[in-house]
Coordinates of C-alpha atoms in Angstrom, one line a residue:
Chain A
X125 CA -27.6 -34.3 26.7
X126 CA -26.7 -32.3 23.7
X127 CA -23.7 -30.0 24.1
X128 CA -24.8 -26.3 22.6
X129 CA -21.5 -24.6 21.3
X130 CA -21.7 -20.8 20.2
X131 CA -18.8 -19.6 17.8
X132 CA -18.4 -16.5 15.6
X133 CA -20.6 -17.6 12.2
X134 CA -21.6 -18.4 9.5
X135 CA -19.9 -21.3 8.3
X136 CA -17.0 -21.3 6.7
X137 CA -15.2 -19.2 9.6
X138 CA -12.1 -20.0 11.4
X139 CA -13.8 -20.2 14.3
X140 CA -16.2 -22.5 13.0
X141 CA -14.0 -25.0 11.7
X142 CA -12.7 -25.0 15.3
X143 CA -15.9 -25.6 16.8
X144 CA -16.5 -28.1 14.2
X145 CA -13.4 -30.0 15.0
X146 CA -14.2 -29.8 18.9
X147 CA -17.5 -31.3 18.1
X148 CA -16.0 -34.2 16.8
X149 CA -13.8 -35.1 19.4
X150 CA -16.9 -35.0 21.5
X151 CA -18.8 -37.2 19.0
X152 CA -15.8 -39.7 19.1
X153 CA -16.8 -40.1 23.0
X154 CA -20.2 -40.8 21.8
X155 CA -21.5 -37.2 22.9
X156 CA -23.9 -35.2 20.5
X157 CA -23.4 -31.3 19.9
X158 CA -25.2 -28.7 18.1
X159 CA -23.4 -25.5 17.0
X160 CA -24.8 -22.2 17.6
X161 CA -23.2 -19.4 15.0
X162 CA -23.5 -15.7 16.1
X163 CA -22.6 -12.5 14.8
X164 CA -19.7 -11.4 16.6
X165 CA -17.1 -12.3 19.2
X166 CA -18.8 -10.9 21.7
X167 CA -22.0 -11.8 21.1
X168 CA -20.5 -15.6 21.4
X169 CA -19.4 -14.6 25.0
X170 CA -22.5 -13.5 25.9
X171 CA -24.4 -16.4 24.6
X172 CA -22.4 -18.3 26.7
X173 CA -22.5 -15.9 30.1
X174 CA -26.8 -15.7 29.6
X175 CA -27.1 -19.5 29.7
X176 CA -28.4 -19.1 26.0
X177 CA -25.4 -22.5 25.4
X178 CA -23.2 -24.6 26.9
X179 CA -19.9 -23.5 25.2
X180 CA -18.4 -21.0 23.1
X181 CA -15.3 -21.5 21.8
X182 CA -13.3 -18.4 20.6
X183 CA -10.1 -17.1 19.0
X184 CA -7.4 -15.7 21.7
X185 CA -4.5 -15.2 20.0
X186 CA -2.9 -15.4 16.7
X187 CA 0.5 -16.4 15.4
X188 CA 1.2 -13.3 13.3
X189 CA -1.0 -11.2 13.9
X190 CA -1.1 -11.1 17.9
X191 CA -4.1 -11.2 20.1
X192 CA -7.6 -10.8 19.6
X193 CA -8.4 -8.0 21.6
X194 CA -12.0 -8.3 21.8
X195 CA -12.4 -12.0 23.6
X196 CA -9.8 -10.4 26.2
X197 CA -11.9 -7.3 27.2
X198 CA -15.3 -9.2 26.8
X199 CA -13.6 -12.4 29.1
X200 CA -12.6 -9.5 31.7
X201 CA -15.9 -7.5 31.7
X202 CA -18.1 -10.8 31.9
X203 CA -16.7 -11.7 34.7
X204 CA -18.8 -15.5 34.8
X205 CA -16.7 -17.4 32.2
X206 CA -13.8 -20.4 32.8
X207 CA -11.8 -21.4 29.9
X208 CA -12.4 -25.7 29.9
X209 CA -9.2 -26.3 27.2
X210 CA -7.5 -24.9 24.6
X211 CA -7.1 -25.4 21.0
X212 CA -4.5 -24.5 18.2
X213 CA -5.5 -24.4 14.4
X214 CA -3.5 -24.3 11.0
X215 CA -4.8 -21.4 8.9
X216 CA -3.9 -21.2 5.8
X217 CA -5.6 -18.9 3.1
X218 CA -6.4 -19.4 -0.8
X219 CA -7.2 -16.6 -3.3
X220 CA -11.2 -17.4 -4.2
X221 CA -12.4 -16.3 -7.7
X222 CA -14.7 -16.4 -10.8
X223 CA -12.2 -14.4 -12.3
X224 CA -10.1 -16.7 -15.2
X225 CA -7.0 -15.1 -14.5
X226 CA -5.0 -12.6 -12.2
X227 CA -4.8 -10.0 -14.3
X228 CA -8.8 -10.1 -14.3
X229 CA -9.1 -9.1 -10.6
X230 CA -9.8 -5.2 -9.0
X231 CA -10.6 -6.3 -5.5
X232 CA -10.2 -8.8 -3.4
X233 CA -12.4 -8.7 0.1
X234 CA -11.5 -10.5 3.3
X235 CA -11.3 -10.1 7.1
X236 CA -8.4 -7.4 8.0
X237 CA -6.5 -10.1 10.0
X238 CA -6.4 -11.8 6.6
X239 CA -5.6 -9.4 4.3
X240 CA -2.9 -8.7 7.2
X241 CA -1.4 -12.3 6.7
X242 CA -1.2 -11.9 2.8
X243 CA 0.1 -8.4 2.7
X244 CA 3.2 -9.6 1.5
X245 CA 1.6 -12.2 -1.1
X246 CA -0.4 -9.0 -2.3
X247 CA 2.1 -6.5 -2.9
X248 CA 4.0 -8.9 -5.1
X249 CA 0.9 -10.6 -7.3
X250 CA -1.6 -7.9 -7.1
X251 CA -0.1 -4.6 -6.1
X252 CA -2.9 -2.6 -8.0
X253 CA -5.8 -4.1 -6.5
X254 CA -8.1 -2.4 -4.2
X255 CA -7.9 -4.0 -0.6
X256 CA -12.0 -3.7 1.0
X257 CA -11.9 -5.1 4.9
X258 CA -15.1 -7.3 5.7
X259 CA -16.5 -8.9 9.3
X260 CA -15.4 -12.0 8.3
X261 CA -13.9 -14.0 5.7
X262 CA -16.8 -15.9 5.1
X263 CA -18.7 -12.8 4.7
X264 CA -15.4 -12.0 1.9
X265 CA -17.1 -14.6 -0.3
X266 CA -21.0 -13.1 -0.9
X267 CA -19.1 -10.5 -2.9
X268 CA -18.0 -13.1 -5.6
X269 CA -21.6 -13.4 -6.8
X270 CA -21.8 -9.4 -7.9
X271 CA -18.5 -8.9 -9.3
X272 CA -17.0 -10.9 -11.9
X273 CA -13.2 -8.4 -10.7
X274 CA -13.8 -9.8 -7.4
X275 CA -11.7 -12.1 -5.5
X276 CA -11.7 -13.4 -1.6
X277 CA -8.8 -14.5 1.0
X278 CA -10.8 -17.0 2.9
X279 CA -9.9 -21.0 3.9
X280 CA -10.0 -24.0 1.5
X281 CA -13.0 -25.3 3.5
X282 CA -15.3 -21.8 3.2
X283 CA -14.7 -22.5 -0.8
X284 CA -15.7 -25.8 -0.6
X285 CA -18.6 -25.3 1.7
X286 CA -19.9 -21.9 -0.7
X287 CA -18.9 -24.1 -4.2
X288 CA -16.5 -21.6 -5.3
X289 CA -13.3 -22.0 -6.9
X290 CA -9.7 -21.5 -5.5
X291 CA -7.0 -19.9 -7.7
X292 CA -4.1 -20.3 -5.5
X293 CA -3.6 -22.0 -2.0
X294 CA -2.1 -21.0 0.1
X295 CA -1.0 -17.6 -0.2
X296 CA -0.3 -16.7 3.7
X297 CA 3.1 -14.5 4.1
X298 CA 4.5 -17.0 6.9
X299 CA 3.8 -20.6 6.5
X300 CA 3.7 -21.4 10.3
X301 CA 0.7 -19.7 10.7
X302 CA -2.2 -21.1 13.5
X303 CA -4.9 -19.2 16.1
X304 CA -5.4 -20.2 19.2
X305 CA -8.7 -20.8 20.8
X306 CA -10.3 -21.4 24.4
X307 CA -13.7 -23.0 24.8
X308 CA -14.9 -21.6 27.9
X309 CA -18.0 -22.7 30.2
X310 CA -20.2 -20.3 32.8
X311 CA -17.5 -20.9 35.8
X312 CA -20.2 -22.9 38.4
X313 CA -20.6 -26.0 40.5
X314 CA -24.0 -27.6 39.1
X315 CA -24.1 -31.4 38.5
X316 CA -24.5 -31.0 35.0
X317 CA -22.1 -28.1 34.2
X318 CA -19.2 -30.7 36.2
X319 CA -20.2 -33.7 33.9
X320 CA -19.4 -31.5 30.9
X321 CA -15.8 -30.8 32.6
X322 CA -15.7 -34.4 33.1
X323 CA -15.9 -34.7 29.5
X324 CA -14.2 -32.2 28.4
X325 CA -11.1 -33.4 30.3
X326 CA -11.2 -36.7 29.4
X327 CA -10.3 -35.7 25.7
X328 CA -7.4 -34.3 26.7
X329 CA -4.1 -36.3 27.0
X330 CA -3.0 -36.4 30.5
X331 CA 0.8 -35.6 28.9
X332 CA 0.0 -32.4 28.1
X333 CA 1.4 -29.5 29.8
X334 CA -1.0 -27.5 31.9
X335 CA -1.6 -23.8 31.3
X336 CA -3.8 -21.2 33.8
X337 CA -4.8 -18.0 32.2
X338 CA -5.5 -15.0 35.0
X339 CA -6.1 -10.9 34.5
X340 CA -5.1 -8.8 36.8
X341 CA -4.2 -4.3 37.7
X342 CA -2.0 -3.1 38.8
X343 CA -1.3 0.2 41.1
X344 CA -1.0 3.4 39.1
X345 CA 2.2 4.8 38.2
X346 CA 4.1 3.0 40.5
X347 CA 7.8 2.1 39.7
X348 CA 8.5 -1.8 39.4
X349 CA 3.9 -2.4 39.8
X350 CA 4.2 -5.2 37.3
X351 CA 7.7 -6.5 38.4
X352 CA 6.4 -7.8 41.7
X353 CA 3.4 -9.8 40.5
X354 CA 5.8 -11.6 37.6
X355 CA 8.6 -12.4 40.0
X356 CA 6.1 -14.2 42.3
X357 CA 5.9 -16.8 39.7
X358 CA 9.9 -16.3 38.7
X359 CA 11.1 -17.2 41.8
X360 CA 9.0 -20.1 41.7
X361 CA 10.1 -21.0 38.5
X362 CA 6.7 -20.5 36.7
X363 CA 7.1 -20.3 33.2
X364 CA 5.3 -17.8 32.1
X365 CA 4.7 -18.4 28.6
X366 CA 2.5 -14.8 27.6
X367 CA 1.9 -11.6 28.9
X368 CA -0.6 -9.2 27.3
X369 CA -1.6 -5.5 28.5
X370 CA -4.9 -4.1 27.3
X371 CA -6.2 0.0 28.0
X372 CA -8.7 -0.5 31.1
X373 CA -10.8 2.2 28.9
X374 CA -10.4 5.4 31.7
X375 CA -6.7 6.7 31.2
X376 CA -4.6 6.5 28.5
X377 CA -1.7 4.4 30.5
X378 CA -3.7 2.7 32.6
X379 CA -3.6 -1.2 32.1
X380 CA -4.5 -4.6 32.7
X381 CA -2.7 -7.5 32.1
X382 CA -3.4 -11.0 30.9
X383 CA -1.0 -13.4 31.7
X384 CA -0.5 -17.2 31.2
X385 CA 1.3 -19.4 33.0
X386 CA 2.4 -23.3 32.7
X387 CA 1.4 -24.4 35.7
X388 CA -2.0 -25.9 37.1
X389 CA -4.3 -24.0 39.8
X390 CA -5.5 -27.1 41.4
X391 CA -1.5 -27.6 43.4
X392 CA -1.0 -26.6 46.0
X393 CA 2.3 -24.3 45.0
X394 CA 0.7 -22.6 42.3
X395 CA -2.4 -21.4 44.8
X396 CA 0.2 -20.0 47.1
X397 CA 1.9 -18.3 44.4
X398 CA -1.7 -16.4 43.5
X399 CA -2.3 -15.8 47.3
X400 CA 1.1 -13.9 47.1
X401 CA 0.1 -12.7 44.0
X402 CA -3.4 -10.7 45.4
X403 CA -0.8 -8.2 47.6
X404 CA 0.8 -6.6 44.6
X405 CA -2.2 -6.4 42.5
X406 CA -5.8 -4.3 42.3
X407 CA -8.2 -6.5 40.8
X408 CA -7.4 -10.2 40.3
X409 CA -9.1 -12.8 37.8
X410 CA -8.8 -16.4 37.6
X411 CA -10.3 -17.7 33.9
X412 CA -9.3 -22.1 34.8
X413 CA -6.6 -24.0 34.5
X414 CA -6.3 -26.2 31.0
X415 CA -4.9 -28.5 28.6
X416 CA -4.4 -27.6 24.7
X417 CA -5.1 -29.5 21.8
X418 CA -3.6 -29.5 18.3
X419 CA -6.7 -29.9 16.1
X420 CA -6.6 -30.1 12.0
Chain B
X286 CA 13.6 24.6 4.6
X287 CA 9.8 22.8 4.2
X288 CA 9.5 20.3 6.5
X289 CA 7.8 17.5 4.5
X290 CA 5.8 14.9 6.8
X291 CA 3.7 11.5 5.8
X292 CA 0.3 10.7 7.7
X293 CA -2.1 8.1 6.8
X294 CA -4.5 9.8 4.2
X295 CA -7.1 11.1 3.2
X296 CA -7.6 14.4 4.7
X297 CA -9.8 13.8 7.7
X298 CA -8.4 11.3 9.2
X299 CA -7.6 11.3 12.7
X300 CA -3.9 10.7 11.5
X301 CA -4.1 13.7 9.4
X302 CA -5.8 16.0 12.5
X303 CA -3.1 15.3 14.6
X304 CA -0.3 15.8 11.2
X305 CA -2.4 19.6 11.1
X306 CA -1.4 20.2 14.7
X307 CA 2.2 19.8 14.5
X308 CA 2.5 21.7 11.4
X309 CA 0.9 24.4 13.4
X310 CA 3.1 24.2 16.0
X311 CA 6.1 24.1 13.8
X312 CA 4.4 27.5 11.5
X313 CA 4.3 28.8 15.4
X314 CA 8.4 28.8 15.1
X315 CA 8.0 29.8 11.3
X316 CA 9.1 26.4 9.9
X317 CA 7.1 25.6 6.6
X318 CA 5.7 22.3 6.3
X319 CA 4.4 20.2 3.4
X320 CA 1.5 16.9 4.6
X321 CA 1.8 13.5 2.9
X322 CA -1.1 11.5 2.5
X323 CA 0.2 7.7 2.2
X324 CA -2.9 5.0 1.8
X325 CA -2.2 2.9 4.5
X326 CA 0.3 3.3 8.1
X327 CA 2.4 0.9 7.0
X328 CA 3.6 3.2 3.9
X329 CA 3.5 5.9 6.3
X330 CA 6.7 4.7 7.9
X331 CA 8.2 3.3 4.6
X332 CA 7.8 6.8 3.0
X333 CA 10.2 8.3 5.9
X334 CA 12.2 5.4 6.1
X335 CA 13.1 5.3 2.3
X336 CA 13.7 9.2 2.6
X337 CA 10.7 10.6 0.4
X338 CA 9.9 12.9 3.8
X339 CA 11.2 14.4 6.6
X340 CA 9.2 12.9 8.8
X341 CA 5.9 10.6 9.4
X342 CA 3.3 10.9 12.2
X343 CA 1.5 7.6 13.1
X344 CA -0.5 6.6 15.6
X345 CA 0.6 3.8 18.6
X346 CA -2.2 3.5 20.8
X347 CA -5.5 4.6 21.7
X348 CA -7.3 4.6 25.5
X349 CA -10.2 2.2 24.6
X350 CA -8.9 -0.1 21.4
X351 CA -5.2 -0.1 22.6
X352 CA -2.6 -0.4 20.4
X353 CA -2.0 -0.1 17.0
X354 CA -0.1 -3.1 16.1
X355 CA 1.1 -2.2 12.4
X356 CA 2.9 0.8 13.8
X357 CA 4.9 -1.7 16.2
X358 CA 5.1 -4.1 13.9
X359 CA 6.3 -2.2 11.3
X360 CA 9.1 0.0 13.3
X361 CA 10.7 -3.0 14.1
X362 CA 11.3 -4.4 11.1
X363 CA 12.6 -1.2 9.4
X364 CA 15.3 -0.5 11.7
X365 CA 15.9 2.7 10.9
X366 CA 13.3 5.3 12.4
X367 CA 13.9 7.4 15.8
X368 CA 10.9 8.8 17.5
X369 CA 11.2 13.0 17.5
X370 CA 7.7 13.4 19.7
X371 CA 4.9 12.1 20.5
X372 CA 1.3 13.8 20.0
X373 CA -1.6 13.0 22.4
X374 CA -5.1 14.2 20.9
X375 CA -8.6 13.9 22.0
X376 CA -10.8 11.3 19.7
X377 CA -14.5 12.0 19.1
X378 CA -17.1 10.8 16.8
X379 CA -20.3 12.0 15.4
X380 CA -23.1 10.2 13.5
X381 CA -22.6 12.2 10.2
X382 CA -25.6 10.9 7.2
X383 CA -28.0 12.8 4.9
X384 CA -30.8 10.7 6.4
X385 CA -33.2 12.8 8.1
X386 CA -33.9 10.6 10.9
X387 CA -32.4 7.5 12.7
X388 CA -35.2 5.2 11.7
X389 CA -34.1 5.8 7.8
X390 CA -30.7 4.6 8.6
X391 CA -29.8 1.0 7.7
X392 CA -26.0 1.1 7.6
X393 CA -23.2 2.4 9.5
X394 CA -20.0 2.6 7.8
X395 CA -16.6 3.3 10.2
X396 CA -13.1 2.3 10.9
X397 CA -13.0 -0.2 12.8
X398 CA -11.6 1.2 15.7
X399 CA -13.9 3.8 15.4
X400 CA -17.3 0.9 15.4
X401 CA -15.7 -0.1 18.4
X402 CA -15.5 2.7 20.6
X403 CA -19.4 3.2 19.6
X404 CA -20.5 -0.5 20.4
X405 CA -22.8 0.5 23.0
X406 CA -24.4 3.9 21.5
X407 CA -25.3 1.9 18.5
X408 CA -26.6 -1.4 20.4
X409 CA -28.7 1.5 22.3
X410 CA -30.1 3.4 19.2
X411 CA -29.3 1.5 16.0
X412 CA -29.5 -1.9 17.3
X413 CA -30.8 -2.9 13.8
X414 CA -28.4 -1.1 11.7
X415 CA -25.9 -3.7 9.5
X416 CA -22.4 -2.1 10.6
X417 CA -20.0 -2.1 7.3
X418 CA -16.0 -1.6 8.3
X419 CA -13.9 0.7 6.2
X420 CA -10.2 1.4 5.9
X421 CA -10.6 5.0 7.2
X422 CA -13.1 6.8 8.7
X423 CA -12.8 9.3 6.1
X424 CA -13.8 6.4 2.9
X425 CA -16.7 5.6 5.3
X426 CA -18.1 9.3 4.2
X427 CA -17.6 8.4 0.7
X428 CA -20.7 6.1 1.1
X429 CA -23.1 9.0 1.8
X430 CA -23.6 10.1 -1.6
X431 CA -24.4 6.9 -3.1
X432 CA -26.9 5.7 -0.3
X433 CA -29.8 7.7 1.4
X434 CA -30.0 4.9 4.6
X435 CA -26.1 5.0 5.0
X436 CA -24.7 7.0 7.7
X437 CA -20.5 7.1 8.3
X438 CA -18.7 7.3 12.0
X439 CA -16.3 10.4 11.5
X440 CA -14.7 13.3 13.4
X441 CA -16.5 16.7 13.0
X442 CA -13.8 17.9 11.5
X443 CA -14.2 15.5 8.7
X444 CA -17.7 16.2 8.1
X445 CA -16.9 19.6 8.0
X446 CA -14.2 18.7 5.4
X447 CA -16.7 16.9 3.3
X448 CA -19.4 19.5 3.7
X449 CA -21.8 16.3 6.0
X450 CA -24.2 17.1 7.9
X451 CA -24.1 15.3 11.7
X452 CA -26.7 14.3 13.2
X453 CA -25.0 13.9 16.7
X454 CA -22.0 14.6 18.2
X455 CA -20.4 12.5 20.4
X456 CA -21.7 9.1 20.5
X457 CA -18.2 7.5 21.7
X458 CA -18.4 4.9 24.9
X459 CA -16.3 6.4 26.9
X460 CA -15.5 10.1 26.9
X461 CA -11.7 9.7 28.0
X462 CA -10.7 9.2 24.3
X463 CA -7.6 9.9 23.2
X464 CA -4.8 8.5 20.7
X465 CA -1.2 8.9 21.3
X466 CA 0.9 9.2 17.8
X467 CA 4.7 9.4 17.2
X468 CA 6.6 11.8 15.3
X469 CA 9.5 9.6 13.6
X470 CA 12.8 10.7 11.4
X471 CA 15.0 8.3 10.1
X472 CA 18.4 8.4 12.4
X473 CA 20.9 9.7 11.2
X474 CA 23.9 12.0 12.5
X475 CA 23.3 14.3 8.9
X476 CA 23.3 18.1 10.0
X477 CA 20.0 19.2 8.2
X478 CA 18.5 15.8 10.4
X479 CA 19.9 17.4 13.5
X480 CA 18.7 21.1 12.4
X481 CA 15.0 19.1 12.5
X482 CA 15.7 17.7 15.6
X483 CA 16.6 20.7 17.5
X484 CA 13.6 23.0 16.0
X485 CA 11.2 19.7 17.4
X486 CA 13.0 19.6 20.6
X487 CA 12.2 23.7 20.9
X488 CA 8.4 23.0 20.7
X489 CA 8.1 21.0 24.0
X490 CA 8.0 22.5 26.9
X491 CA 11.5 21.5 29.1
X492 CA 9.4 20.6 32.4
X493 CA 7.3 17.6 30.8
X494 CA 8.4 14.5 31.6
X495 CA 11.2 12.3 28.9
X496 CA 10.4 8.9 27.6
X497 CA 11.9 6.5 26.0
X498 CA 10.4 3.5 23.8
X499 CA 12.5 0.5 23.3
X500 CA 11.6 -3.2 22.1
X501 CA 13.6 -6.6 22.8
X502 CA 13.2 -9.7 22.5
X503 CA 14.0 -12.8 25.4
X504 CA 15.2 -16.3 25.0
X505 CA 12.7 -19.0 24.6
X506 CA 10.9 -20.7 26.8
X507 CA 13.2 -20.2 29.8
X508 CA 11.0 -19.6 33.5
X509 CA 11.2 -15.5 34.3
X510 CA 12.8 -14.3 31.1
X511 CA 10.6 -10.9 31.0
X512 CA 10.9 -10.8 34.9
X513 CA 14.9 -10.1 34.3
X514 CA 14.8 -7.1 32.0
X515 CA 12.2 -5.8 34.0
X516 CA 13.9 -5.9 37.2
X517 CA 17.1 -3.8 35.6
X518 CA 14.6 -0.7 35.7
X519 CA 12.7 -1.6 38.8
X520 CA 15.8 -1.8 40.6
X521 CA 16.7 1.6 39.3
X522 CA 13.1 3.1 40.4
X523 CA 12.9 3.7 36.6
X524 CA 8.6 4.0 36.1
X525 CA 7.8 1.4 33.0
X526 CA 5.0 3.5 31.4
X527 CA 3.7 0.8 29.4
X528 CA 4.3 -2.6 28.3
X529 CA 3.3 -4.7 24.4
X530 CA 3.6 -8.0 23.3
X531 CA 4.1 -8.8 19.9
X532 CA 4.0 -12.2 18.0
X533 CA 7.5 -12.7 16.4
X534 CA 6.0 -14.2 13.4
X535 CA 7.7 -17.3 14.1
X536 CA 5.9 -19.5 16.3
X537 CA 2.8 -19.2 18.5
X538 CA 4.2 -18.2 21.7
X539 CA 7.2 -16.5 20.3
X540 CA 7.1 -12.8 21.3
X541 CA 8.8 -9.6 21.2
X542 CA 7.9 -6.6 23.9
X543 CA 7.9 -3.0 23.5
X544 CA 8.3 -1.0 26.8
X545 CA 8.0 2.6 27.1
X546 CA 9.9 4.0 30.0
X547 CA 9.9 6.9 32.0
X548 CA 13.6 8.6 31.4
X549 CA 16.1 9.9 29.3
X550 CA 18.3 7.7 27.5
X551 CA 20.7 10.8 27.6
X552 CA 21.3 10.4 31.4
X553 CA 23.9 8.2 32.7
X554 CA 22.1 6.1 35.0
X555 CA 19.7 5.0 32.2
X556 CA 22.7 4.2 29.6
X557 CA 24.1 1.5 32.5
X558 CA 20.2 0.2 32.8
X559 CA 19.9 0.0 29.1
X560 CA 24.0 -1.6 29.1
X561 CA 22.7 -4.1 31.7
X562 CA 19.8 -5.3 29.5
X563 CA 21.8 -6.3 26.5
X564 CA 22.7 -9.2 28.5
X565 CA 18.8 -10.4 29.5
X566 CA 17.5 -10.0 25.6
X567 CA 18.8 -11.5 22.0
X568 CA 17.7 -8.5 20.2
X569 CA 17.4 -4.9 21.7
X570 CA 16.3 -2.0 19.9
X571 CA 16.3 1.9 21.3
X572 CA 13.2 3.6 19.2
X573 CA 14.5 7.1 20.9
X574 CA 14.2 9.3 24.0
X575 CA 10.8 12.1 23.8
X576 CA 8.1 14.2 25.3
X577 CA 5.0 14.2 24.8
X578 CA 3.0 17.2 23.7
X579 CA -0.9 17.4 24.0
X580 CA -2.7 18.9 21.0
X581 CA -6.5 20.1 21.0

């Protein structure tokens, strides 16, 4: 069997470099993969829900720059999709140019999250430059071939991979800079969908702490709604190690939450503690209990 | 006195719609003002902070796309700014191009915000169409002259600006669209400050409810360290409006929060809750107690 992983595209992405080092942990247990680029975030998700891959792996969350906002509402509207294990990359960024020098450069193109994480780097080596967002970083670097005043924030390996040349690496604002990402699977019980499980979990040390990621409302405008659902894990002693509220897109004020815990969903405390946990809330989601890997 | 007060610029910006309101609203009381179009939100808040205006309107959080994580980010880490107000106002978008018909249209310039809220119009009628991101909704309209096939997402007030023709109006997801901004002033205990603050606190209407927006941050990694701070208001029957995470730039899983609550930091009772959290966070921050005003 050949493992289909979809991830945000073309090469040279964060997300690709991800999938790319997931790939060969599953190559190192003598498993073959194929990796499936598409357009957006969401798109990945759906590639995944419509059967059209195996995987997708996507970005969750970022050190500096906070969560990615889309993969939370798509995970929560798809309503099909378990997350199998996370994983946590370095990013760091170089400046990409044919330009010979700074003083050369008008623009410089990247992703906003990007140009986010060298706002600081900017200000002080290129305050006059003009700052132009693009969908990706990758994408960043197809400007370089117009204009000779162009420059690109965009990884060491999307330089590489495109042949261009770095000026300066790295020029991120805070040095302890990674994304998170969760590979997720259509949540089933097929033979074939449990071998892949199988295999996921065996790359994962059994060391490792456990973490289960769930979504959940709460009543409206009720004093202390999301006090009771996070001291059902509190008095347990449940670390919970995020919380995250995203718009549920009718009121302004009207939330749900995403919440991860360290605990696993297969014992037998934890399921009581989301048994107690489906009186104080509207809607609750489960998205899988999971292991994360450092990957480089 | 003119009351001078920064907004993310250009002139039709959403940012700059809801500046126009309160400037009405304070001509209403026969206070001049002056707008102060600042390139990005960021500089928005440095302007006030650093005393070039009076004040500085930004936006915190829309319905649909949630919040806007500079502003949080940024308040923060200036340490200075106390919320006056805050501004609720009704988003909509049109499809503004000189293109005669759909089929002639082969990009879409926005915001990215804006592309966002009109995902599913433009999977329904441009599903073709390559969608370009801009800093501002109002620089997507400065792509209309140079391309016949381009069209920009704006309000109709900014293609009204610009002299644009739309070719439909609205094509946002969900109609429930609104954005909620702050008005902020630097604190201070200066007289002409407090002259502002009493001629702001004259425009709201004394029956609407008083918030106040705060933002802490909790000891590492110990089991229920949100569920404490939480628990001083709940006790207290104080509503928690809303709830933010923020990366502390430090380490993945590092995070600050920003809660919103609903009561006056004036009032007794809510000085002992606030008195009783300084010993559940390391860093606590009051951003100010406010109404909230709706503007049209």
């Amino acid at each position: 069997m050949t493992i289909s992983i979809a991830h945000l595209g073309p090469a040279g992405t964060n997300a690709e470099t991800a999938a790319v080092a997931f790939a060969n942990k599953l190559s190192q247990l003598g498993q073959k993969s194929l990796l499936c680029p598409y357009p957006s975030i969401a798109q990945t998700l759906w590639a995944v829900s419509q059967g059209q891959t195996n995987l997708a792996v996507v970005p969750v969350e970022n050190s500096i720059e906070g969560s990615v906002t889309i993969t939370l509402d798509t995970l929560w509207q798809l309503n099909t999709l378990q997350i199998q294990t996370a994983l946590v990359l370095p990013i760091s960024h170089g400046l990409i140019s044919l330009a010979a020098s700074f003083e050369e450069i008008k623009t410089v193109y990247s992703h906003p999250q990007a140009l986010a994480q060298c706002q600081g780097w900017l200000e002080k080596f290129l305050p006059q430059v003009q700052q132009i967002p693009t969908s990706s970083t990758t994408e960043a670097l197809q400007h370089l071939g117009n204009e000779a005043s162009a420059a690109a924030i965009a990884s060491e390996r999307a330089a590489q991979l495109y042949q261009l040349p770095i000026l300066i690496h790295p020029i991120n604002d805070y040095p302890d800079n990674c994304t998170r990402f969760w590979v997720l699977q259509k949540g089933t019980t097929e033979p074939e969908k449990s071998a892949l499980q199988v295999i996921i979990k065996s790359i994962n040390k059994p060391e490792n702490s456990i973490f289960t990621s769930l979504g959940f409302s709460v009543p409206a405008n009720v004093p202390g709604a999301l006090v009771k659902p996070l001291q059902v894990f509190a008095k347990r002693e449940i670390n919970m190690s995020r919380i995250e509220s995203r718009p549920t897109k009718r009121l302004l004020g009207d939330y749900l939450f995403f919440i991860d815990i360290e605990a696993d969903n297969n014992h037998n405390y934890v399921k009581a503690a989301i048994e107690e946990l489906k009186s104080y809330t509207d809607i609750l989601k489960i998205f899988g209990s999971y292991t994360i890997m450092a990957i480089n």
